[in-house]
Amino acid sequence: MLHHTNLRIGLTGGMGTGKSTAAAMFAERGFMRLDADQVVREELLPSPAVREAIRAKFGETVINADGHVRRDQLAAIVFKDPVALAWLEELLHPLLRARWREIFDQAAGEAFIAEVPLLFEKGMQNWFDFTVCVTTQSELQLRRLEQRGVPQEQARQRLARQLPLARKCELADHVLLNDGSPEFLREQVNALADRLLKSHHARLTGPLHVSPP
Ligand code: ADP
């Protein structure tokens, strides 16, 4: 039994499989779009509490002259050091969750689509009512990343850190196949969005909300 009135969808997939593209299509269907990386970049890292924790842990080299966290330096550190990465994630995850709860609670009845690249890796399934995985053939994925300027070798390295896409698809409640045109993806998003919104609406207006005779 769900105690909130939002529809909360977690959208994941591999790098370059089309998460942002699919999220934008959900947004066109009336979903409010949330992006984990964006919240970290624009709200959490600039906050004084997070900045000071990062300064205390990693020193002045990760702080700019104007007092902001240097994301490039921070990324370089945690890319090489799994312990540092775990520390950073432990700092940011509860804050991200609290921030999203606030957003959910302020928008009763609203439908949300949240883009979370490492949703299953970080065990965030229970933040959402449903999970959706966007998948594509690995060759297409590499080609799209290359078109975005990510060198093949780096793309392969980054992919190796993620759960295999097939495993993410098994874990997800719904799968979107992005192996065709953008229109092919849009048809799937529309069908799924309509189905989820319909059952969400039925839940909000269903018998549980009718007073007994
Ligand atoms: P992700 O958010 O999963 O990293 P994106 O949605 O940014 O992936 O897609 C990666 C790149 O591939 C983008 O440049 C996007 O425009 C392109 N792309 C996504 N889906 C398709 C598609 N069906 N056909 C052609 N290009 C696509």
PDB file of C-alpha atoms and ligand atoms in Angstrom:
ATOM      1  CA  MET A   1       0.000   0.000   0.000  1.00  0.00           C
ATOM      2  CA  LEU A   2       1.436   3.353  -1.061  1.00  0.00           C
ATOM      3  CA  HIS A   3       0.981   6.294   1.242  1.00  0.00           C
ATOM      4  CA  HIS A   4       1.845   9.090  -1.180  1.00  0.00           C
ATOM      5  CA  THR A   5      -0.230  10.499  -3.995  1.00  0.00           C
ATOM      6  CA  ASN A   6       2.595  10.962  -6.519  1.00  0.00           C
ATOM      7  CA  LEU A   7       3.548   8.655  -9.333  1.00  0.00           C
ATOM      8  CA  ARG A   8       7.321   8.219  -8.963  1.00  0.00           C
ATOM      9  CA  ILE A   9       9.175   6.553 -11.812  1.00  0.00           C
ATOM     10  CA  GLY A  10      12.912   5.825 -11.710  1.00  0.00           C
ATOM     11  CA  LEU A  11      14.473   5.774 -15.180  1.00  0.00           C
ATOM     12  CA  THR A  12      17.804   4.071 -15.732  1.00  0.00           C
ATOM     13  CA  GLY A  13      19.809   2.358 -18.464  1.00  0.00           C
ATOM     14  CA  GLY A  14      23.377   2.277 -19.707  1.00  0.00           C
ATOM     15  CA  MET A  15      25.494   5.238 -20.709  1.00  0.00           C
ATOM     16  CA  GLY A  16      24.207   6.615 -23.977  1.00  0.00           C
ATOM     17  CA  THR A  17      21.259   4.207 -24.245  1.00  0.00           C
ATOM     18  CA  GLY A  18      18.801   7.111 -24.406  1.00  0.00           C
ATOM     19  CA  LYS A  19      17.802   7.920 -20.804  1.00  0.00           C
ATOM     20  CA  SER A  20      17.697  11.694 -21.346  1.00  0.00           C
ATOM     21  CA  THR A  21      15.916  11.251 -24.655  1.00  0.00           C
ATOM     22  CA  ALA A  22      13.269   9.047 -23.017  1.00  0.00           C
ATOM     23  CA  ALA A  23      12.959  11.369 -19.985  1.00  0.00           C
ATOM     24  CA  ALA A  24      12.260  14.304 -22.310  1.00  0.00           C
ATOM     25  CA  MET A  25       9.520  12.235 -23.956  1.00  0.00           C
ATOM     26  CA  PHE A  26       7.958  11.451 -20.557  1.00  0.00           C
ATOM     27  CA  ALA A  27       8.079  15.177 -19.799  1.00  0.00           C
ATOM     28  CA  GLU A  28       6.095  15.848 -22.980  1.00  0.00           C
ATOM     29  CA  ARG A  29       3.463  13.477 -21.545  1.00  0.00           C
ATOM     30  CA  GLY A  30       3.149  15.630 -18.412  1.00  0.00           C
ATOM     31  CA  PHE A  31       5.739  14.036 -16.140  1.00  0.00           C
ATOM     32  CA  MET A  32       7.968  16.340 -14.090  1.00  0.00           C
ATOM     33  CA  ARG A  33      11.579  15.560 -14.843  1.00  0.00           C
ATOM     34  CA  LEU A  34      14.181  15.019 -12.116  1.00  0.00           C
ATOM     35  CA  ASP A  35      17.857  14.430 -12.861  1.00  0.00           C
ATOM     36  CA  ALA A  36      20.098  13.063 -10.089  1.00  0.00           C
ATOM     37  CA  ASP A  37      23.315  14.427 -11.610  1.00  0.00           C
ATOM     38  CA  GLN A  38      21.752  17.848 -11.993  1.00  0.00           C
ATOM     39  CA  VAL A  39      20.604  18.032  -8.347  1.00  0.00           C
ATOM     40  CA  VAL A  40      24.111  17.056  -7.212  1.00  0.00           C
ATOM     41  CA  ARG A  41      25.732  19.604  -9.547  1.00  0.00           C
ATOM     42  CA  GLU A  42      23.369  22.532  -9.052  1.00  0.00           C
ATOM     43  CA  GLU A  43      22.078  22.159  -5.482  1.00  0.00           C
ATOM     44  CA  LEU A  44      24.143  19.800  -3.348  1.00  0.00           C
ATOM     45  CA  LEU A  45      27.741  20.598  -4.322  1.00  0.00           C
ATOM     46  CA  PRO A  46      27.212  24.390  -4.061  1.00  0.00           C
ATOM     47  CA  SER A  47      25.662  24.083  -0.571  1.00  0.00           C
ATOM     48  CA  PRO A  48      27.993  25.258   2.229  1.00  0.00           C
ATOM     49  CA  ALA A  49      27.578  22.072   4.324  1.00  0.00           C
ATOM     50  CA  VAL A  50      28.587  19.782   1.437  1.00  0.00           C
ATOM     51  CA  ARG A  51      31.392  22.073   0.333  1.00  0.00           C
ATOM     52  CA  GLU A  52      32.894  22.167   3.821  1.00  0.00           C
ATOM     53  CA  ALA A  53      32.668  18.379   4.214  1.00  0.00           C
ATOM     54  CA  ILE A  54      34.451  17.974   0.870  1.00  0.00           C
ATOM     55  CA  ARG A  55      37.077  20.559   1.783  1.00  0.00           C
ATOM     56  CA  ALA A  56      37.754  18.808   5.110  1.00  0.00           C
ATOM     57  CA  LYS A  57      38.076  15.427   3.383  1.00  0.00           C
ATOM     58  CA  PHE A  58      40.054  16.256   0.225  1.00  0.00           C
ATOM     59  CA  GLY A  59      41.722  19.572   0.992  1.00  0.00           C
ATOM     60  CA  GLU A  60      41.990  22.926  -0.756  1.00  0.00           C
ATOM     61  CA  THR A  61      42.878  21.452  -4.170  1.00  0.00           C
ATOM     62  CA  VAL A  62      39.195  20.591  -4.773  1.00  0.00           C
ATOM     63  CA  ILE A  63      38.020  24.128  -3.937  1.00  0.00           C
ATOM     64  CA  ASN A  64      38.146  27.026  -6.414  1.00  0.00           C
ATOM     65  CA  ALA A  65      39.486  30.484  -5.616  1.00  0.00           C
ATOM     66  CA  ASP A  66      35.851  31.657  -5.463  1.00  0.00           C
ATOM     67  CA  GLY A  67      35.023  28.949  -2.900  1.00  0.00           C
ATOM     68  CA  HIS A  68      33.174  26.493  -5.159  1.00  0.00           C
ATOM     69  CA  VAL A  69      33.826  22.766  -5.404  1.00  0.00           C
ATOM     70  CA  ARG A  70      35.984  21.931  -8.445  1.00  0.00           C
ATOM     71  CA  ARG A  71      33.992  19.104  -9.987  1.00  0.00           C
ATOM     72  CA  ASP A  72      36.814  18.144 -12.369  1.00  0.00           C
ATOM     73  CA  GLN A  73      39.256  17.685  -9.468  1.00  0.00           C
ATOM     74  CA  LEU A  74      36.708  15.821  -7.401  1.00  0.00           C
ATOM     75  CA  ALA A  75      35.874  13.529 -10.327  1.00  0.00           C
ATOM     76  CA  ALA A  76      39.576  12.831 -10.914  1.00  0.00           C
ATOM     77  CA  ILE A  77      40.001  11.778  -7.262  1.00  0.00           C
ATOM     78  CA  VAL A  78      36.966   9.513  -6.968  1.00  0.00           C
ATOM     79  CA  PHE A  79      37.558   8.019 -10.437  1.00  0.00           C
ATOM     80  CA  LYS A  80      40.828   6.513  -9.140  1.00  0.00           C
ATOM     81  CA  ASP A  81      39.818   5.809  -5.546  1.00  0.00           C
ATOM     82  CA  PRO A  82      36.778   3.604  -4.784  1.00  0.00           C
ATOM     83  CA  VAL A  83      36.976   4.392  -1.047  1.00  0.00           C
ATOM     84  CA  ALA A  84      36.800   8.139  -1.752  1.00  0.00           C
ATOM     85  CA  LEU A  85      33.896   7.510  -4.135  1.00  0.00           C
ATOM     86  CA  ALA A  86      32.012   5.532  -1.481  1.00  0.00           C
ATOM     87  CA  TRP A  87      32.586   8.350   1.016  1.00  0.00           C
ATOM     88  CA  LEU A  88      31.265  10.953  -1.432  1.00  0.00           C
ATOM     89  CA  GLU A  89      28.211   8.851  -2.257  1.00  0.00           C
ATOM     90  CA  GLU A  90      27.439   8.349   1.422  1.00  0.00           C
ATOM     91  CA  LEU A  91      27.532  12.107   1.822  1.00  0.00           C
ATOM     92  CA  LEU A  92      25.360  12.887  -1.201  1.00  0.00           C
ATOM     93  CA  HIS A  93      22.790  10.071  -1.312  1.00  0.00           C
ATOM     94  CA  PRO A  94      20.800  10.906   1.825  1.00  0.00           C
ATOM     95  CA  LEU A  95      20.790  14.573   0.792  1.00  0.00           C
ATOM     96  CA  LEU A  96      19.553  13.713  -2.691  1.00  0.00           C
ATOM     97  CA  ARG A  97      16.837  11.519  -1.235  1.00  0.00           C
ATOM     98  CA  ALA A  98      15.749  14.217   1.227  1.00  0.00           C
ATOM     99  CA  ARG A  99      15.669  16.824  -1.549  1.00  0.00           C
ATOM    100  CA  TRP A 100      13.545  14.638  -3.801  1.00  0.00           C
ATOM    101  CA  ARG A 101      11.173  13.773  -0.921  1.00  0.00           C
ATOM    102  CA  GLU A 102      10.668  17.496  -0.439  1.00  0.00           C
ATOM    103  CA  ILE A 103       9.910  17.967  -4.138  1.00  0.00           C
ATOM    104  CA  PHE A 104       7.512  14.967  -4.157  1.00  0.00           C
ATOM    105  CA  ASP A 105       5.700  16.139  -1.039  1.00  0.00           C
ATOM    106  CA  GLN A 106       5.197  19.648  -2.398  1.00  0.00           C
ATOM    107  CA  ALA A 107       3.528  18.299  -5.542  1.00  0.00           C
ATOM    108  CA  ALA A 108       0.683  16.039  -4.452  1.00  0.00           C
ATOM    109  CA  GLY A 109      -0.759  13.889  -7.225  1.00  0.00           C
ATOM    110  CA  GLU A 110       2.032  14.820  -9.658  1.00  0.00           C
ATOM    111  CA  ALA A 111       3.822  12.280 -11.895  1.00  0.00           C
ATOM    112  CA  PHE A 112       7.635  12.306 -11.824  1.00  0.00           C
ATOM    113  CA  ILE A 113      10.290  10.794 -14.025  1.00  0.00           C
ATOM    114  CA  ALA A 114      13.699  10.688 -12.315  1.00  0.00           C
ATOM    115  CA  GLU A 115      16.838   9.903 -14.311  1.00  0.00           C
ATOM    116  CA  VAL A 116      19.236   7.834 -12.210  1.00  0.00           C
ATOM    117  CA  PRO A 117      22.126   6.236 -14.115  1.00  0.00           C
ATOM    118  CA  LEU A 118      23.146   3.920 -11.228  1.00  0.00           C
ATOM    119  CA  LEU A 119      19.694   3.199  -9.813  1.00  0.00           C
ATOM    120  CA  PHE A 120      20.180  -0.555  -9.375  1.00  0.00           C
ATOM    121  CA  GLU A 121      23.900  -0.363  -8.549  1.00  0.00           C
ATOM    122  CA  LYS A 122      23.030   1.930  -5.624  1.00  0.00           C
ATOM    123  CA  GLY A 123      19.929   0.026  -4.534  1.00  0.00           C
ATOM    124  CA  MET A 124      17.568   2.954  -5.072  1.00  0.00           C
ATOM    125  CA  GLN A 125      14.599   0.868  -6.283  1.00  0.00           C
ATOM    126  CA  ASN A 126      12.545   1.630  -3.191  1.00  0.00           C
ATOM    127  CA  TRP A 127      12.696   5.375  -3.848  1.00  0.00           C
ATOM    128  CA  PHE A 128      10.225   4.781  -6.698  1.00  0.00           C
ATOM    129  CA  ASP A 129       6.871   3.182  -7.473  1.00  0.00           C
ATOM    130  CA  PHE A 130       8.193   1.698 -10.729  1.00  0.00           C
ATOM    131  CA  THR A 131      11.537   1.388 -12.463  1.00  0.00           C
ATOM    132  CA  VAL A 132      12.143   1.646 -16.211  1.00  0.00           C
ATOM    133  CA  CYS A 133      15.304   0.637 -18.063  1.00  0.00           C
ATOM    134  CA  VAL A 134      16.226   2.092 -21.474  1.00  0.00           C
ATOM    135  CA  THR A 135      18.296  -0.384 -23.413  1.00  0.00           C
ATOM    136  CA  THR A 136      19.991  -0.663 -26.782  1.00  0.00           C
ATOM    137  CA  GLN A 137      22.507  -2.939 -28.509  1.00  0.00           C
ATOM    138  CA  SER A 138      26.003  -2.328 -27.173  1.00  0.00           C
ATOM    139  CA  GLU A 139      27.389  -1.353 -30.573  1.00  0.00           C
ATOM    140  CA  LEU A 140      24.757   1.340 -31.010  1.00  0.00           C
ATOM    141  CA  GLN A 141      25.488   2.566 -27.496  1.00  0.00           C
ATOM    142  CA  LEU A 142      29.225   2.908 -28.229  1.00  0.00           C
ATOM    143  CA  ARG A 143      28.550   4.629 -31.543  1.00  0.00           C
ATOM    144  CA  ARG A 144      26.223   7.189 -29.905  1.00  0.00           C
ATOM    145  CA  LEU A 145      28.773   7.872 -27.169  1.00  0.00           C
ATOM    146  CA  GLU A 146      31.463   8.326 -29.798  1.00  0.00           C
ATOM    147  CA  GLN A 147      29.270  10.818 -31.638  1.00  0.00           C
ATOM    148  CA  ARG A 148      29.050  12.722 -28.356  1.00  0.00           C
ATOM    149  CA  GLY A 149      32.855  12.836 -28.215  1.00  0.00           C
ATOM    150  CA  VAL A 150      33.563  10.023 -25.715  1.00  0.00           C
ATOM    151  CA  PRO A 151      36.533   7.953 -27.022  1.00  0.00           C
ATOM    152  CA  GLN A 152      35.751   4.218 -27.480  1.00  0.00           C
ATOM    153  CA  GLU A 153      38.329   3.072 -24.928  1.00  0.00           C
ATOM    154  CA  GLN A 154      37.028   5.421 -22.236  1.00  0.00           C
ATOM    155  CA  ALA A 155      33.453   4.443 -23.054  1.00  0.00           C
ATOM    156  CA  ARG A 156      34.319   0.750 -22.656  1.00  0.00           C
ATOM    157  CA  GLN A 157      36.046   1.435 -19.321  1.00  0.00           C
ATOM    158  CA  ARG A 158      33.094   3.378 -17.997  1.00  0.00           C
ATOM    159  CA  LEU A 159      30.652   0.727 -19.170  1.00  0.00           C
ATOM    160  CA  ALA A 160      32.672  -1.964 -17.390  1.00  0.00           C
ATOM    161  CA  ARG A 161      31.877  -0.266 -14.047  1.00  0.00           C
ATOM    162  CA  GLN A 162      28.136  -0.599 -14.537  1.00  0.00           C
ATOM    163  CA  LEU A 163      25.895  -3.598 -14.117  1.00  0.00           C
ATOM    164  CA  PRO A 164      25.393  -5.291 -17.470  1.00  0.00           C
ATOM    165  CA  LEU A 165      22.428  -3.779 -19.294  1.00  0.00           C
ATOM    166  CA  ALA A 166      20.729  -7.166 -19.540  1.00  0.00           C
ATOM    167  CA  ARG A 167      20.790  -7.432 -15.747  1.00  0.00           C
ATOM    168  CA  LYS A 168      19.313  -3.919 -15.364  1.00  0.00           C
ATOM    169  CA  CYS A 169      16.518  -4.895 -17.751  1.00  0.00           C
ATOM    170  CA  GLU A 170      15.762  -7.991 -15.653  1.00  0.00           C
ATOM    171  CA  LEU A 171      15.552  -5.886 -12.510  1.00  0.00           C
ATOM    172  CA  ALA A 172      13.387  -3.144 -14.037  1.00  0.00           C
ATOM    173  CA  ASP A 173       9.583  -3.210 -13.974  1.00  0.00           C
ATOM    174  CA  HIS A 174       9.469  -1.960 -17.575  1.00  0.00           C
ATOM    175  CA  VAL A 175      11.946  -1.938 -20.459  1.00  0.00           C
ATOM    176  CA  LEU A 176      12.164   0.524 -23.351  1.00  0.00           C
ATOM    177  CA  LEU A 177      14.034  -0.677 -26.427  1.00  0.00           C
ATOM    178  CA  ASN A 178      15.918   2.162 -28.127  1.00  0.00           C
ATOM    179  CA  ASP A 179      17.285   0.288 -31.130  1.00  0.00           C
ATOM    180  CA  GLY A 180      15.312   2.123 -33.767  1.00  0.00           C
ATOM    181  CA  SER A 181      14.341   5.655 -34.656  1.00  0.00           C
ATOM    182  CA  PRO A 182      13.454   8.240 -32.006  1.00  0.00           C
ATOM    183  CA  GLU A 183       9.849   7.719 -33.142  1.00  0.00           C
ATOM    184  CA  PHE A 184      10.059   4.033 -32.196  1.00  0.00           C
ATOM    185  CA  LEU A 185      11.161   5.051 -28.701  1.00  0.00           C
ATOM    186  CA  ARG A 186       8.456   7.715 -28.489  1.00  0.00           C
ATOM    187  CA  GLU A 187       5.722   5.176 -29.283  1.00  0.00           C
ATOM    188  CA  GLN A 188       6.911   2.976 -26.416  1.00  0.00           C
ATOM    189  CA  VAL A 189       7.199   5.914 -23.999  1.00  0.00           C
ATOM    190  CA  ASN A 190       3.716   7.131 -24.897  1.00  0.00           C
ATOM    191  CA  ALA A 191       2.167   3.690 -24.439  1.00  0.00           C
ATOM    192  CA  LEU A 192       3.882   3.148 -21.092  1.00  0.00           C
ATOM    193  CA  ALA A 193       3.227   6.698 -19.839  1.00  0.00           C
ATOM    194  CA  ASP A 194      -0.469   6.415 -20.699  1.00  0.00           C
ATOM    195  CA  ARG A 195      -0.759   3.053 -18.943  1.00  0.00           C
ATOM    196  CA  LEU A 196       1.036   4.266 -15.799  1.00  0.00           C
ATOM    197  CA  LEU A 197      -0.946   7.523 -15.660  1.00  0.00           C
ATOM    198  CA  LYS A 198      -4.214   5.655 -16.106  1.00  0.00           C
ATOM    199  CA  SER A 199      -3.560   3.267 -13.219  1.00  0.00           C
ATOM    200  CA  HIS A 200      -2.218   6.141 -11.122  1.00  0.00           C
ATOM    201  CA  HIS A 201      -5.399   8.080 -11.718  1.00  0.00           C
ATOM    202  CA  ALA A 202      -7.484   5.013 -10.874  1.00  0.00           C
ATOM    203  CA  ARG A 203      -5.544   4.652  -7.612  1.00  0.00           C
ATOM    204  CA  LEU A 204      -6.222   8.276  -6.671  1.00  0.00           C
ATOM    205  CA  THR A 205      -9.917   8.137  -7.470  1.00  0.00           C
ATOM    206  CA  GLY A 206     -10.485   4.465  -6.617  1.00  0.00           C
ATOM    207  CA  PRO A 207     -12.688   2.818  -3.971  1.00  0.00           C
ATOM    208  CA  LEU A 208     -10.153   3.444  -1.181  1.00  0.00           C
ATOM    209  CA  HIS A 209     -10.929   7.148  -1.439  1.00  0.00           C
ATOM    210  CA  VAL A 210     -14.705   6.766  -1.460  1.00  0.00           C
ATOM    211  CA  SER A 211     -16.382   7.150   1.925  1.00  0.00           C
ATOM    212  CA  PRO A 212     -18.403   4.142   3.034  1.00  0.00           C
ATOM    213  CA  PRO A 213     -22.199   4.365   2.498  1.00  0.00           C
TER     214      PRO A 213
HETATM  215  P1  ADP B   1      21.786   8.800 -21.990  1.00  0.00           P
HETATM  216  O1  ADP B   1      20.969   9.860 -21.332  1.00  0.00           O
HETATM  217  O2  ADP B   1      21.304   7.413 -21.670  1.00  0.00           O
HETATM  218  O3  ADP B   1      23.255   8.935 -21.810  1.00  0.00           O
HETATM  219  P2  ADP B   1      20.946  10.148 -24.441  1.00  0.00           P
HETATM  220  O4  ADP B   1      19.468  10.200 -24.333  1.00  0.00           O
HETATM  221  O5  ADP B   1      21.709  11.384 -24.106  1.00  0.00           O
HETATM  222  O6  ADP B   1      21.524   8.914 -23.567  1.00  0.00           O
HETATM  223  O7  ADP B   1      21.321   9.613 -25.892  1.00  0.00           O
HETATM  224  C1  ADP B   1      22.662   9.514 -26.319  1.00  0.00           C
HETATM  225  C2  ADP B   1      22.815  10.147 -27.711  1.00  0.00           C
HETATM  226  O8  ADP B   1      22.129   9.333 -28.651  1.00  0.00           O
HETATM  227  C3  ADP B   1      22.201  11.537 -27.803  1.00  0.00           C
HETATM  228  O9  ADP B   1      22.987  12.314 -28.645  1.00  0.00           O
HETATM  229  C4  ADP B   1      20.816  11.260 -28.405  1.00  0.00           C
HETATM  230  O10 ADP B   1      20.344  12.372 -29.144  1.00  0.00           O
HETATM  231  C5  ADP B   1      21.106  10.072 -29.308  1.00  0.00           C
HETATM  232  N1  ADP B   1      19.952   9.174 -29.464  1.00  0.00           N
HETATM  233  C6  ADP B   1      19.174   8.663 -28.485  1.00  0.00           C
HETATM  234  N2  ADP B   1      18.215   7.851 -28.990  1.00  0.00           N
HETATM  235  C7  ADP B   1      18.372   7.854 -30.323  1.00  0.00           C
HETATM  236  C8  ADP B   1      17.695   7.193 -31.425  1.00  0.00           C
HETATM  237  N3  ADP B   1      16.655   6.360 -31.253  1.00  0.00           N
HETATM  238  N4  ADP B   1      18.175   7.437 -32.667  1.00  0.00           N
HETATM  239  C9  ADP B   1      19.230   8.250 -32.862  1.00  0.00           C
HETATM  240  N5  ADP B   1      19.907   8.897 -31.896  1.00  0.00           N
HETATM  241  C10 ADP B   1      19.497   8.703 -30.630  1.00  0.00           C
END
